[in-house]
Short mmCIF file of C-alpha atoms in Angstrom, two decimals:
data_model
loop_
_atom_site.label_atom_id
_atom_site.label_comp_id
_atom_site.label_asym_id
_atom_site.label_seq_id
_atom_site.Cartn_x
_atom_site.Cartn_y
_atom_site.Cartn_z
CA MET A 1 111.49 42.52 100.57
CA LEU A 2 109.54 44.05 103.43
CA GLY A 3 109.47 41.68 106.36
CA PHE A 4 106.91 43.15 108.73
CA ALA A 5 106.92 41.15 111.96
CA PHE A 6 103.73 42.76 113.17
CA MET A 7 102.34 41.52 116.46
CA ARG A 8 100.26 43.84 118.62
CA THR A 9 103.28 44.89 120.68
CA ASP A 10 105.07 45.92 117.50
CA VAL A 11 102.62 48.62 116.40
CA ARG A 12 105.05 51.45 117.07
CA LEU A 13 107.80 49.75 115.06
CA ALA A 14 105.47 49.05 112.13
CA ILE A 15 104.17 52.62 112.09
CA SER A 16 107.75 53.87 112.15
CA MET A 17 108.68 51.62 109.24
CA MET A 18 105.67 52.78 107.25
CA CYS A 19 106.61 56.37 108.01
CA LEU A 20 110.08 55.73 106.64
CA LEU A 21 108.56 54.30 103.49
CA ALA A 22 106.04 57.10 103.05
CA ALA A 23 108.10 59.89 104.62
CA CYS A 24 105.13 60.55 106.92
CA GLY A 25 103.59 63.47 105.10
CA GLU A 26 106.63 64.46 103.07
CA ASP A 27 106.79 63.91 99.34
CA PRO A 28 108.31 60.46 98.70
CA PRO A 29 111.60 60.37 96.85
CA VAL A 30 111.06 60.00 93.12
CA THR A 31 113.44 57.93 91.06
CA GLU A 32 113.77 58.27 87.33
CA VAL A 33 112.20 55.64 85.10
CA PRO A 34 114.99 53.25 84.12
CA GLU A 35 115.98 52.83 80.50
CA VAL A 36 115.05 49.14 80.70
CA ALA A 37 111.51 49.02 82.03
CA GLU A 38 110.87 46.95 85.12
CA ASP A 39 109.21 43.60 84.46
CA LEU A 40 105.84 43.95 86.19
CA SER A 41 104.01 40.82 85.15
CA PHE A 42 101.50 38.52 86.82
CA PRO A 43 101.62 34.72 86.96
CA GLU A 44 99.23 32.33 85.30
CA GLY A 45 96.25 31.80 87.55
CA PHE A 46 96.32 35.34 88.91
CA LEU A 47 92.72 36.57 88.81
CA PHE A 48 91.87 39.88 87.19
CA GLY A 49 88.34 41.01 87.97
CA THR A 50 85.99 43.77 88.96
CA ALA A 51 83.69 44.09 91.95
CA ILE A 52 80.21 45.40 92.67
CA GLY A 53 77.80 45.37 95.60
CA GLY A 54 74.18 44.32 95.13
CA PHE A 55 72.44 47.29 96.75
CA GLN A 56 74.78 49.68 95.00
CA ALA A 57 74.50 48.23 91.49
CA ASP A 58 71.27 46.27 91.09
CA MET A 59 68.55 48.89 91.09
CA GLY A 60 67.73 51.44 88.40
CA CYS A 61 66.67 49.00 85.66
CA PRO A 62 65.82 50.58 82.26
CA THR A 63 62.55 48.64 82.01
CA PRO A 64 59.98 50.53 84.12
CA GLY A 65 58.51 48.38 86.86
CA LEU A 66 60.71 45.39 86.07
CA ASP A 67 59.77 42.71 88.57
CA GLY A 68 62.50 42.13 91.12
CA CYS A 69 64.67 45.10 90.20
CA VAL A 70 63.93 47.15 93.30
CA ASP A 71 64.96 45.53 96.56
CA ASN A 72 62.79 47.43 99.02
CA GLY A 73 63.36 44.98 101.85
CA SER A 74 66.73 46.17 103.16
CA ASP A 75 67.66 48.59 105.92
CA TRP A 76 69.58 50.67 103.40
CA TYR A 77 66.56 51.04 101.11
CA ALA A 78 64.49 52.34 104.02
CA PHE A 79 67.36 54.54 105.18
CA VAL A 80 67.74 56.39 101.85
CA THR A 81 64.03 56.67 101.05
CA SER A 82 62.40 57.54 104.39
CA PRO A 83 61.59 61.26 104.90
CA ALA A 84 62.74 60.85 108.51
CA THR A 85 66.32 60.14 107.43
CA THR A 86 66.52 62.06 104.15
CA ILE A 87 65.91 65.30 106.07
CA SER A 88 68.07 64.36 109.06
CA PRO A 89 71.40 66.21 109.01
CA MET A 90 72.96 63.44 111.07
CA ALA A 91 72.18 60.79 108.42
CA TYR A 92 74.46 62.63 105.96
CA LEU A 93 72.47 61.57 102.91
CA SER A 94 73.00 63.43 99.66
CA GLY A 95 69.23 63.63 99.23
CA GLN A 96 69.61 63.82 95.46
CA ASP A 97 69.42 60.20 94.37
CA PRO A 98 66.89 57.65 95.58
CA ALA A 99 68.22 54.10 95.43
CA VAL A 100 66.12 53.31 92.38
CA VAL A 101 68.37 55.46 90.15
CA GLY A 102 71.26 52.98 90.30
CA PRO A 103 72.93 51.49 87.20
CA GLY A 104 70.41 48.65 86.73
CA PHE A 105 72.79 45.71 86.88
CA TRP A 106 69.86 43.47 87.86
CA GLU A 107 68.53 43.80 84.33
CA LEU A 108 71.72 44.54 82.39
CA HIS A 109 74.02 41.94 83.93
CA GLU A 110 74.42 39.90 80.71
CA MET A 111 75.78 42.88 78.78
CA ASP A 112 77.94 43.91 81.73
CA LEU A 113 79.46 40.45 82.02
CA ASP A 114 80.11 40.52 78.26
CA ARG A 115 82.05 43.74 78.81
CA ALA A 116 83.95 42.32 81.75
CA ARG A 117 85.00 39.26 79.77
CA GLY A 118 85.33 40.60 76.24
CA GLU A 119 86.63 44.13 76.79
CA LEU A 120 88.33 43.92 80.19
CA HIS A 121 89.61 40.36 79.68
CA ASN A 122 88.61 39.54 83.24
CA GLY A 123 88.55 35.99 84.51
CA ALA A 124 86.69 36.71 87.74
CA PHE A 125 83.83 38.79 89.10
CA ARG A 126 82.96 39.71 92.68
CA PHE A 127 79.34 40.46 93.53
CA SER A 128 76.99 40.08 96.46
CA ILE A 129 73.95 37.93 97.01
CA GLU A 130 71.54 40.10 98.98
CA TRP A 131 70.06 38.58 102.15
CA SER A 132 66.92 40.73 101.85
CA ARG A 133 66.28 39.41 98.34
CA ILE A 134 66.64 35.74 99.31
CA PHE A 135 64.58 36.06 102.49
CA PRO A 136 62.28 39.08 102.35
CA GLU A 137 60.47 37.75 105.44
CA ALA A 138 61.88 36.69 108.81
CA THR A 139 63.33 33.19 109.13
CA ASP A 140 63.28 32.94 112.92
CA GLY A 141 62.24 29.47 114.03
CA LEU A 142 63.14 27.81 110.74
CA SER A 143 66.06 25.43 110.42
CA GLY A 144 67.45 23.19 107.72
CA TYR A 145 67.73 23.70 103.99
CA GLU A 146 64.30 22.37 103.04
CA ALA A 147 62.43 24.58 105.52
CA LEU A 148 64.34 27.64 104.39
CA ARG A 149 63.92 26.75 100.72
CA SER A 150 60.15 26.74 101.19
CA VAL A 151 60.12 30.42 102.19
CA ALA A 152 62.95 31.71 99.96
CA ASN A 153 62.17 34.12 97.12
CA GLU A 154 62.00 31.86 94.06
CA ALA A 155 62.47 34.70 91.58
CA ALA A 156 65.59 35.93 93.35
CA LEU A 157 67.05 32.43 93.50
CA ALA A 158 66.40 31.93 89.78
CA HIS A 159 68.01 35.28 88.97
CA TYR A 160 71.20 34.50 90.89
CA HIS A 161 71.39 31.06 89.28
CA THR A 162 71.13 32.76 85.88
CA MET A 163 73.93 35.16 86.80
CA LEU A 164 76.19 32.36 87.97
CA ASN A 165 75.48 30.39 84.83
CA GLY A 166 76.41 33.51 82.84
CA LEU A 167 79.76 33.62 84.59
CA ARG A 168 80.35 29.91 84.00
CA VAL A 169 79.67 30.02 80.26
CA ARG A 170 82.03 32.99 79.96
CA GLY A 171 84.78 31.15 81.82
CA MET A 172 84.71 33.58 84.74
CA SER A 173 85.18 32.64 88.38
CA PRO A 174 82.64 34.06 90.86
CA VAL A 175 83.60 35.51 94.21
CA VAL A 176 80.38 35.85 96.20
CA THR A 177 80.03 38.27 99.09
CA LEU A 178 77.31 37.20 101.50
CA HIS A 179 76.92 40.49 103.37
CA HIS A 180 77.81 43.67 101.52
CA GLY A 181 76.63 46.32 103.95
CA THR A 182 72.88 45.69 104.07
CA LEU A 183 70.60 43.86 106.47
CA PRO A 184 66.98 42.85 105.89
CA ALA A 185 64.52 45.35 107.34
CA TRP A 186 63.01 42.52 109.38
CA ILE A 187 66.22 42.28 111.37
CA HIS A 188 67.22 45.98 111.43
CA ASP A 189 65.02 49.06 111.57
CA GLY A 190 67.71 51.45 110.33
CA VAL A 191 65.36 54.45 110.32
CA GLY A 192 63.88 53.83 113.77
CA CYS A 193 67.30 53.17 115.26
CA HIS A 194 68.61 56.40 113.74
CA LEU A 195 65.85 58.30 115.51
CA ASP A 196 66.06 56.45 118.85
CA LEU A 197 68.64 53.73 119.27
CA ALA A 198 67.54 52.82 122.79
CA ALA A 199 63.88 52.24 121.89
CA CYS A 200 64.01 50.92 118.32
CA SER A 201 63.32 47.35 117.28
CA PRO A 202 64.68 45.29 115.64
CA ARG A 203 68.21 46.58 116.27
CA GLY A 204 70.34 44.64 113.80
CA TRP A 205 73.86 44.04 115.08
CA LEU A 206 72.83 45.23 118.53
CA ASP A 207 70.47 42.25 118.69
CA ARG A 208 73.69 40.30 118.68
CA GLU A 209 72.50 36.76 119.39
CA ARG A 210 69.59 36.87 116.96
CA THR A 211 71.41 38.57 114.10
CA VAL A 212 74.46 36.33 114.30
CA ALA A 213 72.28 33.22 114.32
CA GLU A 214 70.11 34.38 111.42
CA ILE A 215 72.96 35.57 109.19
CA ALA A 216 74.77 32.26 109.75
CA LYS A 217 71.59 30.41 108.79
CA TYR A 218 71.32 32.53 105.63
CA ALA A 219 74.98 31.89 104.77
CA GLY A 220 74.55 28.15 105.08
CA PHE A 221 71.44 28.17 102.89
CA VAL A 222 73.13 30.19 100.16
CA ALA A 223 76.19 27.91 100.25
CA ARG A 224 73.96 24.86 99.78
CA GLU A 225 71.84 26.50 97.06
CA PHE A 226 74.69 27.91 94.95
CA GLY A 227 77.68 25.79 95.97
CA ALA A 228 77.76 23.92 92.66
CA ASP A 229 78.79 27.19 90.98
CA VAL A 230 80.72 28.95 93.75
CA ASP A 231 83.86 27.92 95.60
CA ARG A 232 85.15 31.30 96.77
CA TRP A 233 83.02 33.03 99.41
CA ALA A 234 83.44 36.27 101.37
CA THR A 235 81.40 36.43 104.56
CA LEU A 236 81.38 40.19 105.18
CA ASP A 237 82.48 43.28 103.29
CA GLU A 238 84.29 45.95 105.33
CA PRO A 239 82.79 45.11 108.74
CA PHE A 240 84.71 47.81 110.58
CA THR A 241 83.27 50.41 108.22
CA VAL A 242 79.79 49.26 109.27
CA LEU A 243 80.79 49.90 112.88
CA LEU A 244 82.60 53.17 112.30
CA ALA A 245 80.07 54.83 109.97
CA GLY A 246 77.02 53.30 111.63
CA TYR A 247 77.64 53.48 115.37
CA LEU A 248 80.70 55.55 116.13
CA ALA A 249 81.43 58.41 113.75
CA PRO A 250 79.03 58.82 110.81
CA SER A 251 80.00 61.75 108.64
CA ALA A 252 79.47 63.35 105.27
CA GLU A 253 82.32 61.19 103.98
CA ARG A 254 80.55 57.97 104.98
CA SER A 255 77.44 57.13 106.94
CA HIS A 256 75.72 53.80 107.42
CA PRO A 257 72.42 52.81 109.05
CA PRO A 258 71.61 53.62 111.77
CA ALA A 259 74.11 56.52 111.60
CA VAL A 260 74.36 57.26 115.30
CA SER A 261 77.28 58.44 117.40
CA GLN A 262 77.43 56.02 120.30
CA PRO A 263 81.07 55.66 121.48
CA SER A 264 79.96 53.31 124.22
CA SER A 265 79.12 49.74 125.02
CA ALA A 266 76.69 49.72 122.07
CA ALA A 267 79.51 50.16 119.56
CA LYS A 268 81.60 47.50 121.31
CA GLU A 269 78.64 45.12 121.17
CA VAL A 270 78.47 45.67 117.40
CA PHE A 271 82.20 44.97 117.12
CA VAL A 272 81.86 41.60 118.85
CA ALA A 273 78.73 40.74 116.84
CA LEU A 274 80.57 41.37 113.56
CA VAL A 275 83.45 39.16 114.69
CA GLU A 276 81.13 36.34 115.73
CA ALA A 277 79.09 36.69 112.53
CA HIS A 278 82.14 35.94 110.40
CA ALA A 279 83.01 32.84 112.40
CA ARG A 280 79.50 31.42 112.39
CA MET A 281 79.02 32.21 108.68
CA TYR A 282 82.34 30.49 107.95
CA ASP A 283 81.19 27.38 109.82
CA GLU A 284 77.87 27.25 107.97
CA VAL A 285 79.36 27.74 104.52
CA LYS A 286 81.89 24.99 105.16
CA ALA A 287 79.16 22.66 106.39
CA ASN A 288 76.82 23.28 103.45
CA ASP A 289 78.97 23.73 100.34
CA ALA A 290 80.09 20.23 99.41
CA ASP A 291 80.48 20.87 95.65
CA ASP A 292 83.93 21.51 94.21
CA ALA A 293 82.91 23.87 91.42
CA ASP A 294 86.37 24.48 89.97
CA GLY A 295 87.88 21.04 90.58
CA ASP A 296 90.76 22.24 92.75
CA GLY A 297 89.98 19.84 95.58
CA SER A 298 88.41 22.45 97.85
CA PRO A 299 84.63 22.90 97.73
CA ALA A 300 84.62 26.12 99.75
CA ASP A 301 87.32 28.72 100.34
CA VAL A 302 85.87 31.19 102.82
CA GLY A 303 87.40 34.57 103.53
CA LEU A 304 86.61 38.14 104.42
CA VAL A 305 86.83 41.51 102.66
CA TYR A 306 88.46 44.13 104.85
CA ALA A 307 89.44 47.76 104.26
CA MET A 308 93.03 48.27 105.39
CA THR A 309 94.35 51.76 105.98
CA PRO A 310 97.94 52.82 106.65
CA ALA A 311 98.24 55.55 109.26
CA SER A 312 100.80 58.36 109.48
CA PRO A 313 101.15 61.03 112.17
CA ALA A 314 100.30 64.52 110.96
CA ASP A 315 103.54 65.67 112.59
CA PRO A 316 106.20 62.94 112.85
CA ALA A 317 107.94 65.01 115.52
CA SER A 318 104.84 65.02 117.74
CA SER A 319 104.71 62.13 120.21
CA LEU A 320 100.93 62.61 120.47
CA ASP A 321 100.49 62.29 116.71
CA VAL A 322 102.77 59.25 116.53
CA LYS A 323 100.84 57.53 119.32
CA ALA A 324 97.53 58.44 117.69
CA ALA A 325 98.64 56.88 114.40
CA GLU A 326 99.75 53.80 116.31
CA ASN A 327 96.39 53.50 118.09
CA MET A 328 94.33 54.23 115.01
CA PHE A 329 96.17 51.60 113.02
CA TYR A 330 95.51 48.97 115.64
CA LEU A 331 91.83 49.85 116.08
CA TYR A 332 91.03 50.21 112.38
CA ASN A 333 93.07 47.27 111.10
CA LEU A 334 94.37 44.79 113.61
CA ALA A 335 91.75 44.46 116.34
CA TYR A 336 89.17 42.92 114.01
CA LEU A 337 91.60 40.92 111.88
CA ASP A 338 93.34 39.46 114.93
CA ALA A 339 89.96 38.21 116.13
CA VAL A 340 88.80 36.59 112.91
CA ALA A 341 92.19 35.29 111.72
CA LYS A 342 93.74 34.25 115.04
CA GLY A 343 90.80 33.94 117.42
CA GLU A 344 92.29 36.70 119.61
CA LEU A 345 89.33 38.87 120.64
CA ASP A 346 89.94 42.25 122.22
CA ALA A 347 86.33 42.77 123.30
CA ASP A 348 87.13 45.95 125.26
CA LEU A 349 89.31 47.37 122.46
CA ALA A 350 91.98 48.12 125.02
CA GLY A 351 94.91 46.34 123.37
CA LYS A 352 94.51 43.11 125.36
CA SER A 353 92.91 40.07 123.79
CA ALA A 354 91.65 36.71 124.99
CA LYS A 355 91.77 33.51 122.96
CA ARG A 356 88.44 32.13 121.81
CA ALA A 357 88.57 28.69 120.26
CA ASP A 358 85.22 29.19 118.52
CA LEU A 359 86.76 32.03 116.48
CA GLU A 360 90.16 30.52 115.71
CA GLY A 361 91.07 28.89 112.40
CA ARG A 362 88.14 30.30 110.45
CA MET A 363 89.80 32.13 107.58
CA ASP A 364 90.99 30.65 104.30
CA TRP A 365 91.93 33.92 102.61
CA LEU A 366 91.85 37.66 103.20
CA GLY A 367 90.55 40.24 100.76
CA VAL A 368 92.17 43.66 101.10
CA ASN A 369 90.24 46.76 100.08
CA TYR A 370 92.53 49.74 99.75
CA GLY A 371 92.01 53.44 99.20
CA THR A 372 94.81 55.58 100.58
CA ARG A 373 96.85 56.46 103.65
CA ALA A 374 95.27 58.27 106.60
CA THR A 375 96.85 61.18 108.49
CA VAL A 376 96.13 61.41 112.20
CA ARG A 377 96.43 64.10 114.87
CA GLY A 378 96.71 63.04 118.47
CA SER A 379 95.18 64.20 121.74
CA SER A 380 96.51 64.09 125.27
CA GLY A 381 93.79 61.68 126.40
CA PRO A 382 91.17 59.34 124.98
CA MET A 383 88.46 61.15 123.03
CA LEU A 384 86.41 57.93 122.85
CA GLN A 385 86.85 56.76 126.43
CA ALA A 386 83.53 54.90 126.56
CA PHE A 387 84.47 52.99 123.42
CA THR A 388 88.21 52.49 123.82
CA PRO A 389 91.04 53.88 125.93
CA LEU A 390 93.13 53.84 122.75
CA GLY A 391 91.02 56.52 121.05
CA THR A 392 93.58 59.28 121.39
CA PHE A 393 92.38 60.86 118.17
CA ASP A 394 89.19 62.27 116.71
CA PRO A 395 87.80 59.81 114.14
CA LEU A 396 86.12 62.71 112.36
CA ASP A 397 89.54 64.33 111.92
CA VAL A 398 91.26 61.28 110.38
CA ARG A 399 92.11 62.63 106.95
CA ALA A 400 92.74 60.77 103.75
CA GLY A 401 96.01 61.69 102.15
CA GLU A 402 96.95 61.85 98.51
CA GLU A 403 97.05 58.66 96.44
CA ASP A 404 99.62 56.32 97.89
CA PRO A 405 100.07 53.16 95.77
CA ARG A 406 103.01 52.06 97.88
CA GLY A 407 100.64 51.92 100.84
CA LEU A 408 98.82 49.06 99.13
CA TYR A 409 102.07 47.10 99.03
CA GLU A 410 102.68 47.87 102.69
CA MET A 411 99.26 46.54 103.67
CA LEU A 412 99.73 43.38 101.61
CA ALA A 413 103.14 42.75 103.13
CA LEU A 414 101.82 43.41 106.62
CA ALA A 415 98.77 41.17 106.19
CA TYR A 416 100.78 38.29 104.75
CA ARG A 417 103.53 38.40 107.36
CA THR A 418 100.99 38.70 110.19
CA TYR A 419 98.31 36.22 109.17
CA GLY A 420 100.00 33.97 106.59
CA LEU A 421 96.87 33.78 104.45
CA PRO A 422 96.45 33.92 100.67
CA LEU A 423 95.47 37.45 99.70
CA TYR A 424 93.27 39.13 97.12
CA ILE A 425 92.95 42.82 96.41
CA THR A 426 89.16 42.80 96.52
CA GLY A 427 88.47 46.50 96.02
CA ASN A 428 90.73 49.23 94.69
CA GLY A 429 89.51 52.24 92.76
CA LEU A 430 88.98 55.98 92.63
CA ALA A 431 86.24 58.50 92.15
CA HIS A 432 86.96 59.51 88.56
CA PRO A 433 87.24 63.29 88.14
CA LEU A 434 85.31 64.76 85.26
CA ASP A 435 88.20 66.90 84.04
CA ASP A 436 91.10 64.41 84.02
CA GLU A 437 90.79 61.27 81.88
CA ASP A 438 94.31 60.16 82.84
CA ALA A 439 93.57 60.06 86.58
CA GLY A 440 92.04 56.60 86.36
CA PRO A 441 94.75 54.95 84.26
CA SER A 442 97.42 56.53 86.46
CA PHE A 443 95.74 55.19 89.61
CA LEU A 444 95.33 51.73 88.13
CA VAL A 445 98.84 51.34 86.72
CA ARG A 446 100.61 52.59 89.81
CA HIS A 447 98.62 50.36 92.18
CA LEU A 448 99.01 47.30 89.96
CA ALA A 449 102.73 47.99 89.76
CA TRP A 450 103.01 47.64 93.53
CA ALA A 451 100.75 44.57 93.42
CA SER A 452 103.11 42.94 90.92
CA ARG A 453 106.09 43.78 93.10
CA ALA A 454 104.33 42.12 96.03
CA VAL A 455 103.84 38.92 94.02
CA GLN A 456 107.42 38.90 92.82
CA GLU A 457 108.68 39.31 96.36
CA GLY A 458 106.90 36.19 97.56
CA ILE A 459 103.62 37.56 98.92
CA ASP A 460 100.82 35.10 98.14
CA LEU A 461 98.62 37.56 96.24
CA ARG A 462 96.19 35.74 93.97
CA GLY A 463 94.02 38.37 92.36
CA TYR A 464 93.04 42.00 91.81
CA PHE A 465 89.47 43.35 91.62
CA PHE A 466 88.92 46.92 90.48
CA TRP A 467 86.13 48.85 92.20
CA SER A 468 83.89 49.08 90.37
CA LEU A 469 82.64 47.73 87.05
CA VAL A 470 80.11 50.53 86.51
CA ASP A 471 79.26 53.78 88.25
CA ASP A 472 77.06 52.77 91.14
CA TYR A 473 75.14 53.99 94.15
CA GLU A 474 77.92 55.00 96.52
CA TRP A 475 75.97 54.70 99.75
CA ASN A 476 75.15 58.09 101.29
CA HIS A 477 76.63 59.87 98.25
CA GLY A 478 74.17 58.36 95.78
CA MET A 479 75.41 58.45 92.18
CA SER A 480 77.57 61.54 92.66
CA ARG A 481 80.87 59.62 92.95
CA ARG A 482 82.00 57.88 89.78
CA PHE A 483 84.02 54.76 90.55
CA GLY A 484 83.10 52.77 87.46
CA LEU A 485 85.29 51.57 84.65
CA TYR A 486 82.14 52.35 82.68
CA ALA A 487 80.35 55.65 83.16
CA VAL A 488 76.60 55.60 83.81
CA ASP A 489 74.45 58.73 83.78
CA ALA A 490 71.90 58.45 86.58
CA ASP A 491 69.46 60.56 84.52
CA ASP A 492 69.72 58.30 81.47
CA PRO A 493 66.61 56.08 81.51
CA GLN A 494 68.45 53.46 79.41
CA LYS A 495 71.48 53.42 81.73
CA ASN A 496 73.91 53.24 78.82
CA ARG A 497 77.50 52.38 79.67
CA THR A 498 80.39 54.47 78.33
CA PRO A 499 83.90 53.05 78.80
CA ARG A 500 86.39 55.30 80.49
CA LYS A 501 90.06 55.35 79.55
CA THR A 502 90.63 53.31 82.72
CA ALA A 503 88.67 50.43 81.18
CA GLU A 504 90.86 50.36 78.08
CA THR A 505 93.99 50.42 80.28
CA TYR A 506 92.74 47.64 82.52
CA GLY A 507 91.74 45.48 79.57
CA LEU A 508 95.23 45.80 78.09
CA ILE A 509 96.94 44.86 81.36
CA ALA A 510 94.64 41.89 82.03
CA GLU A 511 94.99 40.59 78.47
CA GLU A 512 98.79 40.74 78.52
CA ARG A 513 99.03 39.76 82.22
CA ARG A 514 101.62 42.48 82.69
CA ILE A 515 101.98 46.24 82.76
CA PRO A 516 103.37 47.16 79.34
CA PRO A 517 106.51 49.33 79.44
CA GLU A 518 104.77 52.22 77.72
CA LEU A 519 102.24 52.42 80.53
CA LEU A 520 105.01 52.49 83.12
CA VAL A 521 106.60 55.37 81.26
CA ALA A 522 103.30 57.24 81.07
CA TYR A 523 102.34 56.51 84.69
CA PRO A 524 105.53 55.74 86.65
CA ALA A 525 105.34 53.97 90.01
CA PRO A 526 108.74 54.68 91.56
CA ARG A 527 109.94 52.61 94.50
#
């Protein structure tokens, strides 16, 4: 068992241990598949599911002009449709796919949930309720459920109730994300702030007090409205990605409104706002969801979805690279999680935190999103001095390595030893290549193998959600990256779904609650 004792002062030790496990850039040792296949099963109650995000999956309905399909009230909608940003090289938009070409989940959700339950044998589904759909107009000055209910979008409320009822009748447990990357346009002018951050209004997370108050109000309303069907809530999805791709280092790999490079006090203000938003949303959900939907004695389990990334030095013999990996790991992973899980806020991102009682004790579970390991090259001094003295690396030169399923296990072990919270793998998937149908099954089996090992070694891992159910609108990439278990052709007006081999593989594993030996032989996951 990996026993990562990982406090802030132990970053160097943890990085060294991860380097030993991953050989820091060298090919990991490969062991032969044993004659008797390893028992990689999952316990009863372990949740198998898939995940989507509302902005990414909802739009693109087959019925032309379907009322409610297009959510034109979010900052992301404006960002990907405005001529000012679509022609801006610094917005890094593909320019090929307007948001309305998405997979049309808003209309096709019943058939998609049938697939998730009947073909994938999933018992859970993670999706987002979109703030801009519930409140298309500003809610400043309003307080209390009744006042908010009077201005909420009735059609959107009815639609989400229908979706939740669809999950209930299929015996599927919902995991609802309250903020999956988007803000209402009435609280963030993503286009105007891209063009001139200093003069734009409203400024979203930079209007820290207003945005934190309003998103907490929204969270409490949604918890009251839908609490009879939902017990498991995620406040935010990948908050550090919002900061990194929106205010620090937008790039062709990932940009986010407003897509500005501001390694200064502005980015630090966003960091603190995102920390405070989680805490205040947590408080409001707890105060407003009094219904125990699943009868387990807890009406609301409130957590967070966070992308965790192992870091390795590009050259293990280089002290600069080792230090850069150390610093990157802390900034990308621990600084935010320490604040929301322990109440230890490092507002200056300098490696020194202060306790804040209003942040402490506000996390019931942690959702880990995982892609792959990052490789980092160091510099002799901070490249992001205005943002953090620990930025001894170029964030635009942090490179994703090859698939590293063992890295998922490392992050789970680290998170559990550090924070002691129940864990879910809330997003894990790959951009399916067109020329290799085995890439998806191989990715899935090898990552689930390490997930099973984590469970068997005592890590409190309670579920796995593949990203994503269907090909969706992958932010600034549009529909060009294919993460879905089901393929969707953006040019197909009917948005037909075609199962990939990954879907068949996932359905088999979820149905048997184990990785069958033949799959381990086909796609080995050596220790």
